XYZ file of C-alpha atoms in Angstrom:
52
model
C 1.957 -47.550 -121.182
C 3.638 -44.380 -122.266
C 4.055 -41.385 -120.013
C 1.924 -39.147 -122.220
C -0.882 -41.700 -122.134
C -0.906 -41.657 -118.338
C -0.982 -37.862 -118.289
C -3.827 -37.807 -120.816
C -5.857 -40.287 -118.775
C -5.219 -38.284 -115.608
C -6.326 -35.067 -117.321
C -9.480 -36.788 -118.611
C -10.193 -38.027 -115.085
C -9.852 -34.488 -113.730
C -12.180 -33.106 -116.401
C -14.879 -35.746 -115.987
C -14.856 -35.884 -112.180
C -14.363 -32.111 -111.733
C -11.418 -32.710 -109.422
C -9.176 -29.872 -110.564
C -8.016 -29.304 -106.983
C -5.983 -32.546 -107.261
C -3.679 -31.150 -109.950
C -1.765 -28.659 -107.727
C -1.398 -31.249 -104.956
C 0.101 -33.818 -107.308
C 2.311 -31.153 -108.918
C 3.746 -30.155 -105.521
C 4.285 -33.794 -104.524
C 6.185 -34.460 -107.746
C 8.349 -31.359 -107.224
C 9.154 -32.335 -103.640
C 10.037 -35.885 -104.643
C 12.343 -34.574 -107.376
C 13.979 -32.258 -104.835
C 14.569 -35.156 -102.446
C 16.129 -37.300 -105.159
C 18.261 -34.403 -106.366
C 19.375 -33.571 -102.821
C 20.603 -37.103 -102.190
C 22.812 -37.289 -105.255
C 24.209 -33.818 -105.658
C 27.007 -31.567 -104.530
C 24.401 -28.822 -104.197
C 22.909 -30.513 -101.128
C 24.127 -27.935 -98.559
C 22.512 -25.153 -100.569
C 19.199 -26.987 -100.840
C 19.110 -27.586 -97.083
C 19.489 -23.862 -96.424
C 16.161 -23.290 -98.196
C 14.371 -25.113 -95.418
């Protein structure tokens, strides 16, 4: 399955089920997970920790 196919199916699910409130939650979870991964493998880690 390609990534665009998964996104298209998710968007269709949101449209059909009228669950648009899920989109911001998933977007924030993806951003936080990317921040965690980036913070573990970067020299910028001390600067990221000062944000919190």
